[in-house]
Coordinates of C-alpha atoms in Angstrom, one line a residue:
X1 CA 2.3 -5.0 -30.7
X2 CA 4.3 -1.7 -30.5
X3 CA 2.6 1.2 -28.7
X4 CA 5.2 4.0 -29.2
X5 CA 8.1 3.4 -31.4
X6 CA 9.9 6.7 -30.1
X7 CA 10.4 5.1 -26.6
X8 CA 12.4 2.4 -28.5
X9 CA 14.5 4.7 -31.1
X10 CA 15.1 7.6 -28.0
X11 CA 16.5 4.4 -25.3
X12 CA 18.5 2.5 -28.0
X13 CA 20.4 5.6 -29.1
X14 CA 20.9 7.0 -25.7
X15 CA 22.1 3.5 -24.5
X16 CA 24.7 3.7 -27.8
X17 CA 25.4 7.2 -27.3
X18 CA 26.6 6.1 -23.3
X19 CA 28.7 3.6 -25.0
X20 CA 30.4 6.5 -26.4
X21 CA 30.3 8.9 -23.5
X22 CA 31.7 6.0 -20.6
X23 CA 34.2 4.2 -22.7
X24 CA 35.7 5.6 -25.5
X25 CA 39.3 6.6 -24.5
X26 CA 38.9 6.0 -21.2
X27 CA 40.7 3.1 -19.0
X28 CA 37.8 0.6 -17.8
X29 CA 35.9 1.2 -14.4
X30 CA 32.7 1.9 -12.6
X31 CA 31.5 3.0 -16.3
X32 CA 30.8 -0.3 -17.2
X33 CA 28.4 -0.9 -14.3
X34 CA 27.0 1.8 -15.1
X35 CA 26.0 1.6 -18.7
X36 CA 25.0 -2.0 -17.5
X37 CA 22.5 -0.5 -15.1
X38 CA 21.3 2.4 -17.3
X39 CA 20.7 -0.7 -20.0
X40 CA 18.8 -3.0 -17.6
X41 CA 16.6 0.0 -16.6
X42 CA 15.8 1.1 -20.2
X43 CA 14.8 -2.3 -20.7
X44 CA 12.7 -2.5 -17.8
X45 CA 11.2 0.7 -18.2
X46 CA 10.5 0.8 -21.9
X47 CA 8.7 -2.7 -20.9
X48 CA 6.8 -1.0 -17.4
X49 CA 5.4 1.9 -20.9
X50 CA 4.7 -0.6 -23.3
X51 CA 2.6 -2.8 -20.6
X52 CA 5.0 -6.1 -21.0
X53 CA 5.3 -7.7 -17.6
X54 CA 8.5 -9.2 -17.9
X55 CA 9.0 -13.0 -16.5
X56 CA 10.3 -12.9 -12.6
X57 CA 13.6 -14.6 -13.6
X58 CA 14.0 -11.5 -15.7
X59 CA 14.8 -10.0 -12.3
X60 CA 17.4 -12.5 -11.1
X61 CA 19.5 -12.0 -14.3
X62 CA 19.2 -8.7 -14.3
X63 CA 20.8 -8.5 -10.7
X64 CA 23.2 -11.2 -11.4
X65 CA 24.2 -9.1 -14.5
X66 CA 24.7 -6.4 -12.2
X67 CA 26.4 -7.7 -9.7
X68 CA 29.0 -9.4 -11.9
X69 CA 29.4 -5.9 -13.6
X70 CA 30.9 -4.8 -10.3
X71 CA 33.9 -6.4 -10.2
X72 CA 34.7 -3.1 -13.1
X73 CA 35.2 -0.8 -9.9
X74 CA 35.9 -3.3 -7.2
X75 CA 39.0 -5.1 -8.7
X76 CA 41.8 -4.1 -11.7
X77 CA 43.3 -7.9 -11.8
X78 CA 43.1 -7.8 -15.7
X79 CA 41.8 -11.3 -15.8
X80 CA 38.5 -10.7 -13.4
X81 CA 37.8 -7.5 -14.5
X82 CA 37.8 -9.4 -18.1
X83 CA 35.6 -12.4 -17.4
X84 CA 33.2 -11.0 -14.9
X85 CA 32.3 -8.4 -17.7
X86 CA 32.3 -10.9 -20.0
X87 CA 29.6 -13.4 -17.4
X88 CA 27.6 -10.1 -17.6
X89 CA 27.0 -8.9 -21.1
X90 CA 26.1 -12.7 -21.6
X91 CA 23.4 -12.6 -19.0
X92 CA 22.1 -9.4 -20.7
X93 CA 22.1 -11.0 -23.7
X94 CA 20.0 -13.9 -21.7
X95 CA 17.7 -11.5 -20.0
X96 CA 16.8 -10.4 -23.6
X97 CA 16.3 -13.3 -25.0
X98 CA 14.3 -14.6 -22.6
X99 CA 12.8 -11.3 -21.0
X100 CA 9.3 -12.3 -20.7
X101 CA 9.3 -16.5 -20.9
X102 CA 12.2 -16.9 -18.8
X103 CA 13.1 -20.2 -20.4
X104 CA 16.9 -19.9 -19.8
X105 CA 16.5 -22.5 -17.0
X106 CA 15.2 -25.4 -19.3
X107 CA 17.3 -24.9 -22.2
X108 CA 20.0 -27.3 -23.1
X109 CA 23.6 -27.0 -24.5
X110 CA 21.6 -27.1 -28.4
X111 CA 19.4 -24.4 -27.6
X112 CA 21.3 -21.5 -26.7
X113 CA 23.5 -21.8 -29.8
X114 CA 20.6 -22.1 -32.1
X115 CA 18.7 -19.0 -29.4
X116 CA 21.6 -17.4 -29.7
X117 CA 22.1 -17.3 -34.0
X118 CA 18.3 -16.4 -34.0
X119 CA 18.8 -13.6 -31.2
X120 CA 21.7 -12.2 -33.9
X121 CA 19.9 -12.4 -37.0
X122 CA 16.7 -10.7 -35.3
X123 CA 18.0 -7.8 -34.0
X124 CA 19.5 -6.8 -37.2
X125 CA 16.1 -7.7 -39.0
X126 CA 13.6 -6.2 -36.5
X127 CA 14.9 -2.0 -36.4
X128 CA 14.7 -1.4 -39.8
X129 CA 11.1 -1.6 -40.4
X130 CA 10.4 0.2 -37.1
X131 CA 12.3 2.8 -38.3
X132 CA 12.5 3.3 -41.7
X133 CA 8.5 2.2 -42.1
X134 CA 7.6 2.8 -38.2
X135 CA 4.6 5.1 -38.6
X136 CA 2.9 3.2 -41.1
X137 CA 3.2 -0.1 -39.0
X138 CA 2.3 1.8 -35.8
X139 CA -0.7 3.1 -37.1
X140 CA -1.7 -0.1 -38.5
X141 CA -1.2 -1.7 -35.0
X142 CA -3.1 1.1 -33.3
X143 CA -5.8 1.0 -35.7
X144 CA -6.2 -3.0 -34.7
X145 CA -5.7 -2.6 -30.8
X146 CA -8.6 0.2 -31.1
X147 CA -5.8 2.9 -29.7
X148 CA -6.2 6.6 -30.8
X149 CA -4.4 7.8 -33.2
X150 CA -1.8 11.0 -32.5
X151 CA -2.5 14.0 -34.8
X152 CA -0.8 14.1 -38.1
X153 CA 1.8 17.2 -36.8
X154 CA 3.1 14.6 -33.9
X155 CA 4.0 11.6 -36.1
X156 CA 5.7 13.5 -38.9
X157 CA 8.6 14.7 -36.5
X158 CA 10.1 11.6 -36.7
X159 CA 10.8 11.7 -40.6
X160 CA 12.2 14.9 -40.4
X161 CA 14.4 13.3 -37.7
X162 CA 15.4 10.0 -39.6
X163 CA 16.2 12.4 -43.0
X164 CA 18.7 14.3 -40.7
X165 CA 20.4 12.0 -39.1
X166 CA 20.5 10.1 -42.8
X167 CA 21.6 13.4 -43.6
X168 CA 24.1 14.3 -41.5
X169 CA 27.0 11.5 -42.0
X170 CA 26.3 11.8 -46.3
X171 CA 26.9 15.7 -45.6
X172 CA 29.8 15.3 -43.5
X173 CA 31.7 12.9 -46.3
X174 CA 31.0 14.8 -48.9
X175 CA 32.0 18.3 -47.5
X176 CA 35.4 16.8 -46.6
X177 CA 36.1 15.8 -50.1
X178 CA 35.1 18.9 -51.6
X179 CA 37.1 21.3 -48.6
X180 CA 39.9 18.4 -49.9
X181 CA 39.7 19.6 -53.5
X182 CA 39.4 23.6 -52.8
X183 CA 41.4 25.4 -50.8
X184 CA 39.5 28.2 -50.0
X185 CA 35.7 26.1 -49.5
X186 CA 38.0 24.5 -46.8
X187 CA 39.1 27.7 -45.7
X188 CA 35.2 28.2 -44.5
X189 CA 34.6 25.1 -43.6
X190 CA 37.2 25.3 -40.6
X191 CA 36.1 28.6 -39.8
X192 CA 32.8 27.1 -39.1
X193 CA 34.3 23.9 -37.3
X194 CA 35.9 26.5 -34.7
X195 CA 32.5 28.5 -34.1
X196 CA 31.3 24.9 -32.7
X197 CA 34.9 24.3 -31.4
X198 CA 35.2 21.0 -33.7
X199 CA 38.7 20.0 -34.1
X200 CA 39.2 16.4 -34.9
X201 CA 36.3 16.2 -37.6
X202 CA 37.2 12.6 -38.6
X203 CA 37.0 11.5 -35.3
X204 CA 33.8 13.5 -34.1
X205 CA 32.6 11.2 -37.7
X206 CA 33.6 7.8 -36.9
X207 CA 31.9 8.3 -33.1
X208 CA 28.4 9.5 -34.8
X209 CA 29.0 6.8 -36.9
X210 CA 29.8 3.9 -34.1
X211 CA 27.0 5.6 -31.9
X212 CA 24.1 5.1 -35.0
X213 CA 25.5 1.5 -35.6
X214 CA 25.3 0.6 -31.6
X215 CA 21.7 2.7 -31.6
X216 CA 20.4 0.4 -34.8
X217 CA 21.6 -3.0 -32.9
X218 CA 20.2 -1.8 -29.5
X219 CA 17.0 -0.4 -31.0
X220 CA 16.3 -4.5 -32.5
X221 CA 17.5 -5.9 -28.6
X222 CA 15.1 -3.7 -27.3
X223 CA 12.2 -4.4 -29.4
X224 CA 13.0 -8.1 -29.3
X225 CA 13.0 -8.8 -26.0
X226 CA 10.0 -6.8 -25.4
X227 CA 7.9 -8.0 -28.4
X228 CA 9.8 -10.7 -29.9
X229 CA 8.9 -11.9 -32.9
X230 CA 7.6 -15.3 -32.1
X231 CA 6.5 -16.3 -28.7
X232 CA 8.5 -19.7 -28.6
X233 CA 7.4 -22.4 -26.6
X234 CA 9.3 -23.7 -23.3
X235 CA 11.8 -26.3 -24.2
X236 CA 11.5 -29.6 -22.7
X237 CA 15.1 -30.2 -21.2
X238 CA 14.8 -34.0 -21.2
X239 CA 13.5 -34.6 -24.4
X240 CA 16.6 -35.3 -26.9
X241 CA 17.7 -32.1 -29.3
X242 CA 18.5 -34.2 -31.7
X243 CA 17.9 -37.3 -33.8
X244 CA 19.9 -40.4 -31.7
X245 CA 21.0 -42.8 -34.7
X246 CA 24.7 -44.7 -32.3
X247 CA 23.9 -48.3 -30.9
X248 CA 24.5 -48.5 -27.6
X249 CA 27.1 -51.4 -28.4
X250 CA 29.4 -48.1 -30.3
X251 CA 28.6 -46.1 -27.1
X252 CA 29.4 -49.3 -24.6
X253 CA 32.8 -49.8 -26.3
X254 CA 33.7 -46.2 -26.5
X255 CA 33.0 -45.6 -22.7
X256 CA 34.8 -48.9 -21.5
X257 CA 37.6 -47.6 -23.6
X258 CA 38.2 -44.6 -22.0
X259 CA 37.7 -46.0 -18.4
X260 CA 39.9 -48.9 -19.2
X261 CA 42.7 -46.2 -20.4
X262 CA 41.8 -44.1 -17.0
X263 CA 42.2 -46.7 -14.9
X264 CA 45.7 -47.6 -16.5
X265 CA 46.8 -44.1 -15.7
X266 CA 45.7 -44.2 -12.3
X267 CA 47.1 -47.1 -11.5
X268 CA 50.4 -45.4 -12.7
X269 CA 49.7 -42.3 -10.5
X270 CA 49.1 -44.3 -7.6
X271 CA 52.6 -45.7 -8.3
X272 CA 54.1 -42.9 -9.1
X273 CA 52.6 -39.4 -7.4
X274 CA 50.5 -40.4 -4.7
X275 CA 53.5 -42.9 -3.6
X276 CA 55.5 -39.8 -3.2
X277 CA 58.8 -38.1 -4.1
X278 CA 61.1 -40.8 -3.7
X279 CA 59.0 -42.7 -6.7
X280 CA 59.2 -39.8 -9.2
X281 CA 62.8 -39.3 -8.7
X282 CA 63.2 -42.9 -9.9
X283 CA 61.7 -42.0 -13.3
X284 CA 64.3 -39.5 -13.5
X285 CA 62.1 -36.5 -13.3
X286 CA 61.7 -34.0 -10.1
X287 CA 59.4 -33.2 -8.5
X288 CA 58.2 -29.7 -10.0
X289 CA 58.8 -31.2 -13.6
X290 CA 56.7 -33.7 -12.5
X291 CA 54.1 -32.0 -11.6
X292 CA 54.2 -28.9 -14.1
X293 CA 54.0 -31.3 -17.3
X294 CA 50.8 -33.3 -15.9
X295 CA 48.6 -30.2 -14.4
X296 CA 47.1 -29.0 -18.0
X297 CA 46.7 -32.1 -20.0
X298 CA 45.1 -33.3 -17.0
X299 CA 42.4 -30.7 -16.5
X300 CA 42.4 -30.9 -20.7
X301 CA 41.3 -34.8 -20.4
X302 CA 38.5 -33.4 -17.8
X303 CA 37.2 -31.0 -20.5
X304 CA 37.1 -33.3 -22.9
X305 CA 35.5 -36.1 -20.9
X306 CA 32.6 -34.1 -20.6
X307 CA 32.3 -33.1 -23.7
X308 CA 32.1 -36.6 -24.9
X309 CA 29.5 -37.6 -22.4
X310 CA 27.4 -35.1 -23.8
X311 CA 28.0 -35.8 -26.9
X312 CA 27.4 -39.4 -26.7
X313 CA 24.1 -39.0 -24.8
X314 CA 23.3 -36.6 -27.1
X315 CA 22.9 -39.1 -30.2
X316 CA 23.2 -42.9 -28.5
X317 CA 19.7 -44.9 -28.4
X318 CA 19.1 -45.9 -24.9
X319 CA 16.0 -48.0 -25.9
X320 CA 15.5 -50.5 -22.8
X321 CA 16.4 -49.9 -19.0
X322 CA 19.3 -52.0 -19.2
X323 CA 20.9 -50.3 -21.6
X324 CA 20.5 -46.9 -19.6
X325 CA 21.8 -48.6 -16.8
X326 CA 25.0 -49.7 -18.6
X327 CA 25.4 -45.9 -19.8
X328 CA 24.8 -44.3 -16.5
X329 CA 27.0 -46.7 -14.7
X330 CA 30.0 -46.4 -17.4
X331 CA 29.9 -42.8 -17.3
X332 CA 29.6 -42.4 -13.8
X333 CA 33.1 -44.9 -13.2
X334 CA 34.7 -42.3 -16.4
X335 CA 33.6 -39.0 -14.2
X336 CA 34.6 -40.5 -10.8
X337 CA 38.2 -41.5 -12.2
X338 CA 38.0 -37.6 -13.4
X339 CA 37.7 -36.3 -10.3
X340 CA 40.7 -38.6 -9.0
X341 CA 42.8 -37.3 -11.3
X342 CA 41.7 -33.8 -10.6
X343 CA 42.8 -34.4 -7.0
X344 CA 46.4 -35.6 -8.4
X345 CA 46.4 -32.4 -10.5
X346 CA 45.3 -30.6 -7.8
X347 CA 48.2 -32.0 -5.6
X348 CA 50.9 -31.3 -8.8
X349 CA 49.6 -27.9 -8.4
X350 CA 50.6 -27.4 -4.9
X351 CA 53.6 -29.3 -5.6
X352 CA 54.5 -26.3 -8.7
X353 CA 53.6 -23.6 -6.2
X354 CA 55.5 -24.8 -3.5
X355 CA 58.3 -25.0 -5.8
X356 CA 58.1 -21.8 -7.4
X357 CA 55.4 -19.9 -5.9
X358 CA 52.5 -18.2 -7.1
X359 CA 51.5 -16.9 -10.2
X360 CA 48.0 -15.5 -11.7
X361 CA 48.1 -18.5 -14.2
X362 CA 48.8 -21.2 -11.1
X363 CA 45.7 -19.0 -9.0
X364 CA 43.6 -19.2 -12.1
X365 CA 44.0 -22.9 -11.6
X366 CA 44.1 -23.2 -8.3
X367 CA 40.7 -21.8 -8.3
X368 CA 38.8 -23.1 -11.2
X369 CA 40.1 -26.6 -10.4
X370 CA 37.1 -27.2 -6.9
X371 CA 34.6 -25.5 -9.3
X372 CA 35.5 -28.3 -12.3
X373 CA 34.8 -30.6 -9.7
X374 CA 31.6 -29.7 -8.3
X375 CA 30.1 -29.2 -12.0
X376 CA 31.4 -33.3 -12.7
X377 CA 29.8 -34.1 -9.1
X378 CA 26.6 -32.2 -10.2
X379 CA 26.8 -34.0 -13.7
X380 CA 26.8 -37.7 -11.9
X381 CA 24.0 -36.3 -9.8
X382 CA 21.9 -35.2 -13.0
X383 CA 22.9 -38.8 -14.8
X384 CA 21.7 -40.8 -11.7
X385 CA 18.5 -38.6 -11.7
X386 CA 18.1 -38.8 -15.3
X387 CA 17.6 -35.0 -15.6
X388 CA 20.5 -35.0 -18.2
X389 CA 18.6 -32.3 -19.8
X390 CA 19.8 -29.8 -17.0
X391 CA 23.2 -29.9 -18.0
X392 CA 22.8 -26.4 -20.0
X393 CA 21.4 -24.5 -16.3
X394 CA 24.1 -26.0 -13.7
X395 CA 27.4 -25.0 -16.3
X396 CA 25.9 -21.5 -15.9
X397 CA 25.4 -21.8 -11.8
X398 CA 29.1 -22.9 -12.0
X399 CA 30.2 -21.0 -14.3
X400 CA 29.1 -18.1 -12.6
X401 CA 29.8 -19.3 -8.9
X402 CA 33.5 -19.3 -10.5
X403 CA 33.4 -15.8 -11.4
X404 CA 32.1 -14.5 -8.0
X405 CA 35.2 -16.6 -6.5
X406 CA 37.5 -14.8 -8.2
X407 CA 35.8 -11.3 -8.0
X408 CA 35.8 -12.1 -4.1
X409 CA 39.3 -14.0 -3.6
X410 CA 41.2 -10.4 -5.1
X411 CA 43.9 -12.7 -7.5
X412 CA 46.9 -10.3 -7.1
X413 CA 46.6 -9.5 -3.5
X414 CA 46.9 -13.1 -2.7
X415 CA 49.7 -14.1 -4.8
X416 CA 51.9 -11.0 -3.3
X417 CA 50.6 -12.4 0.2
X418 CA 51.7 -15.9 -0.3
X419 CA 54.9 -15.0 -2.2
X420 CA 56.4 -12.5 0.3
X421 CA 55.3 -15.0 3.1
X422 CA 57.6 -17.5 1.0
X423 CA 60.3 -15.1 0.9
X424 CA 60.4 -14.7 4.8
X425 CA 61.5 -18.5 5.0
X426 CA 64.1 -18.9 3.2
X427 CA 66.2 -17.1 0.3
X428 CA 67.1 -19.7 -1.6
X429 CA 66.1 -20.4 -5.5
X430 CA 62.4 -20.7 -5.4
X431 CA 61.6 -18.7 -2.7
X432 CA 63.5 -15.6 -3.0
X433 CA 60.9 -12.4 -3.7
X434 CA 60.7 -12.0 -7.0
X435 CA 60.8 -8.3 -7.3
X436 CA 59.7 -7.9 -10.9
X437 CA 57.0 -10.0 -10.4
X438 CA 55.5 -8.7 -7.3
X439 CA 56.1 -5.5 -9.9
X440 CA 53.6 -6.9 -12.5
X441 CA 50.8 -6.9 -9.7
X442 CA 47.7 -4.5 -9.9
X443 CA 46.9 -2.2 -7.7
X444 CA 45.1 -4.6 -5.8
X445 CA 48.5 -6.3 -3.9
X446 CA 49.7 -2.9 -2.4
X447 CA 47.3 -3.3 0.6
X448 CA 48.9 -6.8 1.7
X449 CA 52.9 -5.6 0.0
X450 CA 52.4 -2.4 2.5
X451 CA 51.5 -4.2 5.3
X452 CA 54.1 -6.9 5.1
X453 CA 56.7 -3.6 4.5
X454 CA 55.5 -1.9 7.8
X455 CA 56.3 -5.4 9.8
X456 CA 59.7 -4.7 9.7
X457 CA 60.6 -8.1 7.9
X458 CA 64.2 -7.8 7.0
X459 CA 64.3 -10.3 4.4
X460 CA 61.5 -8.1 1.8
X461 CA 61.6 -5.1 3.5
X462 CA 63.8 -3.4 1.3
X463 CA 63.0 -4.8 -2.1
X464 CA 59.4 -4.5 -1.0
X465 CA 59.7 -0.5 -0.6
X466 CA 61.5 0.1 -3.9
X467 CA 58.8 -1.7 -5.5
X468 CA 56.4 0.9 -3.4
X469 CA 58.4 4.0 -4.5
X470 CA 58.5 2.8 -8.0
X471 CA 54.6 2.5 -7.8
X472 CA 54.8 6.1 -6.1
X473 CA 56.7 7.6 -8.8
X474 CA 54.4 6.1 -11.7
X475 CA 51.3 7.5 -10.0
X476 CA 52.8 10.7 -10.0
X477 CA 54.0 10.6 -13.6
X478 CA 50.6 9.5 -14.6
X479 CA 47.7 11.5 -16.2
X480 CA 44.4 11.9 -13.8
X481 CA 42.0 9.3 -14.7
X482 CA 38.7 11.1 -15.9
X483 CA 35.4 9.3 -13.3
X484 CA 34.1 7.1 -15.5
X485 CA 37.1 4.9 -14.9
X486 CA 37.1 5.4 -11.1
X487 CA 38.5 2.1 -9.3
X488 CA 38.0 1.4 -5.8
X489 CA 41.1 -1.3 -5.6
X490 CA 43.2 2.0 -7.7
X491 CA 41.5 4.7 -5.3
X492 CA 42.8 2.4 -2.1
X493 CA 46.2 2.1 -2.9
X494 CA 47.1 6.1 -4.1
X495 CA 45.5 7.2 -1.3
X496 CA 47.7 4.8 1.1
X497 CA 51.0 5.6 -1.0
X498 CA 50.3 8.6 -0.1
X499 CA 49.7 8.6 3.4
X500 CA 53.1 7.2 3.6
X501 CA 55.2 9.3 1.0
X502 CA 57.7 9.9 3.3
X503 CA 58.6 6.4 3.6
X504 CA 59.6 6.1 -0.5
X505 CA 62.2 9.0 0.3
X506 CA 64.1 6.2 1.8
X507 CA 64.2 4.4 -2.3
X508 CA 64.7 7.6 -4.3
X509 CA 64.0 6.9 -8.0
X510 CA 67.2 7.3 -10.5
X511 CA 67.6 7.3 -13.8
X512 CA 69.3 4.9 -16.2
X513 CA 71.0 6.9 -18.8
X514 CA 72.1 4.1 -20.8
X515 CA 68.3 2.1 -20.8
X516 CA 66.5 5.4 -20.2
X517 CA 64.5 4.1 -17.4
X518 CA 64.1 4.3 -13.6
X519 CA 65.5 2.4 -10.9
X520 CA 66.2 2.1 -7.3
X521 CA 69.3 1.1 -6.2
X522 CA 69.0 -1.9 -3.0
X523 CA 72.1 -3.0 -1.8
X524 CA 74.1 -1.6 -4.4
X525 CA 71.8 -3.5 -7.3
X526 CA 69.9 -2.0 -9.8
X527 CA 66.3 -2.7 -9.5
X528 CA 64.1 -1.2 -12.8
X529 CA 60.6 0.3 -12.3
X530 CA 59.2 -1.0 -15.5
X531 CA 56.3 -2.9 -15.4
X532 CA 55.6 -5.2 -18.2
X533 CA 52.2 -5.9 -17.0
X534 CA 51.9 -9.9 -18.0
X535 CA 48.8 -10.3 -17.4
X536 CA 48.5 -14.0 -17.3
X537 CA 51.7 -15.5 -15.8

């Protein structure tokens, strides 16, 4: 039951109202962690006030969430910064659902989607009584759980404060079509907009609306995950989520299928990849075709594999202990041909990169590909076990043990390192520095691009220090970035541009009058500063 319905309305619209205050306009940062933190604690406190002791696994999400939230102000790769604040709002939205049962551990795949779709409809469902009938409920509820009752004066401030903030938006749309339809009613109405200093009114309108819409939402998280509706009980993870109606003969035939089509392939890869280059080149392909046309269809076919062994235990009957024996064994000869073709796409990966070099998309791979592989290792594990049921719990270990990788591995610092590195043995096609590219880099590569400039390596040294002054030049030319998007990775590299300013005298910037745009001249070519930031590849 709900002992105070204020502490709910006050934290949901102050978490909403931060939304507005860390974000809006502003380029992401350490404002992210932070409204994660001030969220978690709202949560936790509002629950510490209303006497809910929140399950101890409550506290691991809540510091995973937090921890993932980090990467905001540790890293500005695009694509970390992206799924590591993605990983967190989903364990918020886990911690929520699961704040004081903590049954996230012994759900399967089936029941966070149907968790989830009731988590949606319930927060819209659960503020609107609370505050649009609050009083009356609380009263009721205080009445049963013997708790005194606040004097009459104390609980009639919060309709006054509902009317006006019903109030306020109505007034605010209305007064702007009537200063639209006389001149001099608008006349006074922007005198009195410039006593409060207002001068964007539609704007200043659309954030109280956005901040109301985000309070209503966070008010019905709140008061779901502290006094959910229904206490629901803890899932069983090896009982089936749904009816099985396939034979095991459909299932037998699919899985000897797929192994039978597996092991055709492999038998060609032996042949053909693992035999070596002088193989391919007889199927008239080289060796970096080779190996860039097999490397996604092959992690696809991974994907998909599980998939199908989940769906297919999912709905076969596995009545006698033969029968599960013939399932576990054909699935476990699908998953371990997987992981031999995830080696082979591993190897076409170095093979593409030792070609061409690196790229984000190629370190994407090259670091989800060992993580694939210990969740299809952890999945034979679970099937020899028979704790198939578990398969929910270790994608989200994975999963998130794949986030922290690329959080700590710092993406674009790599690929400059391994790139310049390549540059230094050799200039022909392929391993030339790729100025533009190195360009497209965060601020995140400059540590490892200034260090390999200081070492005096005549190869990059040149095109390595206009790519410094053009960075120079476009931190100068840019707006100051207000704190809430404070970066430590951004921080880092202006303050050592700066210590060595002196240096990017030696590649003034110029201007392009035909393009309009600025270069540095190496060598008597024309290298452009413009950064077209593509983020993937």
């Amino acid at each position: 039951m709900i002992k105070n319905t204020s502490r709910f309305l006050i934290a949901g619209l102050l978490i909403a109202w931060y939304v507005d205050f860390l974000f809006y306009k502003k380029p992401f940062g350490i404002a992210f962690t932070l409204w994660v933190v001030i969220a978690v604690a709202a949560l936790f406190i509002i629950s510490y006030l209303e006497k809910v002791k929140p399950h101890w696994l409550s506290f691991v999400l809540a510091g995973v969430a937090i921890a993932l939230s980090s990467a905001s102000f540790l890293r500005m790769e695009p694509f970390t910064q992206t799924i590591s604040a993605l990983a967190s709002l989903a364990l918020l939205m886990l911690l929520t659902i699961t704040f004081r049962d903590g049954h996230w551990p012994y759900f399967r795949l089936l029941d966070y989607v149907l968790r989830g779709l009731k988590w949606l409809l319930t927060i819209f469902s659960r503020p609107w009584p609370v505050i649009f009938q609050g009083q009356k409920k609380n009263n009721q509820e205080e009445n049963s759980d013997n708790v005194e009752i606040k004097p009459q004066n104390k609980r009639a401030i919060w309709p006054i404060l509902r009317g006006l903030l019903l109030s306020i938006p109505i007034l605010l749309v209305l007064a702007s079509l009537l200063a639209s339809a006389d001149p001099i009613f608008e006349k006074g109405l922007n005198d009195l907009f410039k006593i409060f200093k207002i001068e964007n009114i539609a704007e200043y309108i659309f954030r109280l609306v956005n901040i109301l819409l985000l309070g209503y939402l966070f008010i019905g998280v709140l008061i779901q995950a502290i006094h959910p509706k229904n206490q629901e009980p803890r899932p069983q993870p090896n009982q089936p989520s749904l009816s099985k109606f396939l034979g095991s003969v459909e299932a037998k035939i699919v899985f000897i299928s797929i192994n039978l089509l597996f092991a055709a392939f492999l038998v060609i890869q032996f042949r053909y990849f693992f035999g070596g280059q002088v193989n391919i080149s007889e199927t008239g392909f080289t060796y970096s075709e080779y190996a860039r046309r097999g490397f996604g269809e092959i992690i696809t076919v991974a994907v998909l594999s599980l998939l199908i062994y989940y769906s297919f235990h999912s709905i076969t009957r596995l009545e006698s202990p033969n029968q599960k024996r013939w399932f576990t064994g054909l699935s476990i000869l699908v998953f371990s041909q997987v992981l031999v073709m995830l080696v082979s796409s591993y190897q076409r990966l170095v093979l593409y990169e030792q070609a061409y070099g690196f790229s984000r998309l190629r370190t994407y791979s090259h670091l989800f590909l060992p993580w694939l592989a210990v969740l299809i290792i952890l999945v034979i594990v679970l099937e020899l076990l028979q704790r198939q049921g578990h398969l929910a719990f270790t994608i989200i270990v994975v999963a998130t043990g794949f986030v922290v990788t690329c959080v700590g591995f710092n993406i674009d610092g790599f690929i400059a390192k391994q790139n310049i590195q390549r540059a230094t043995l050799s200039d022909q096609e392929g391993y030339a520095l790729d100025f533009y590219y190195i360009s497209e880099l965060g601020s995140d590569a400059v540590p490892g691009i200034l260090d390999s400039y200081l070492t005096d390596n005549p190869s990059a040294k040149d095109l390595l220090g206009a790519n410094l002054s053009c960075r120079w030049n476009e931190i100068q030319n840019q707006e100051a970035r207000p704190w809430q998007s404070f970066n430590i990775s951004h921080a880092r590299s202006v303050n050592l541009l700066d210590q060595f300013q002196q240096e990017w005298q030696n590649y003034p910037i110029q201007q392009d009058e035909s393009r309009i745009q600025d270069y540095v001249l190496v060598d008597g070519e024309k290298y452009f500063c413009a950064n077209t930031s593509n983020w993937i590849d």
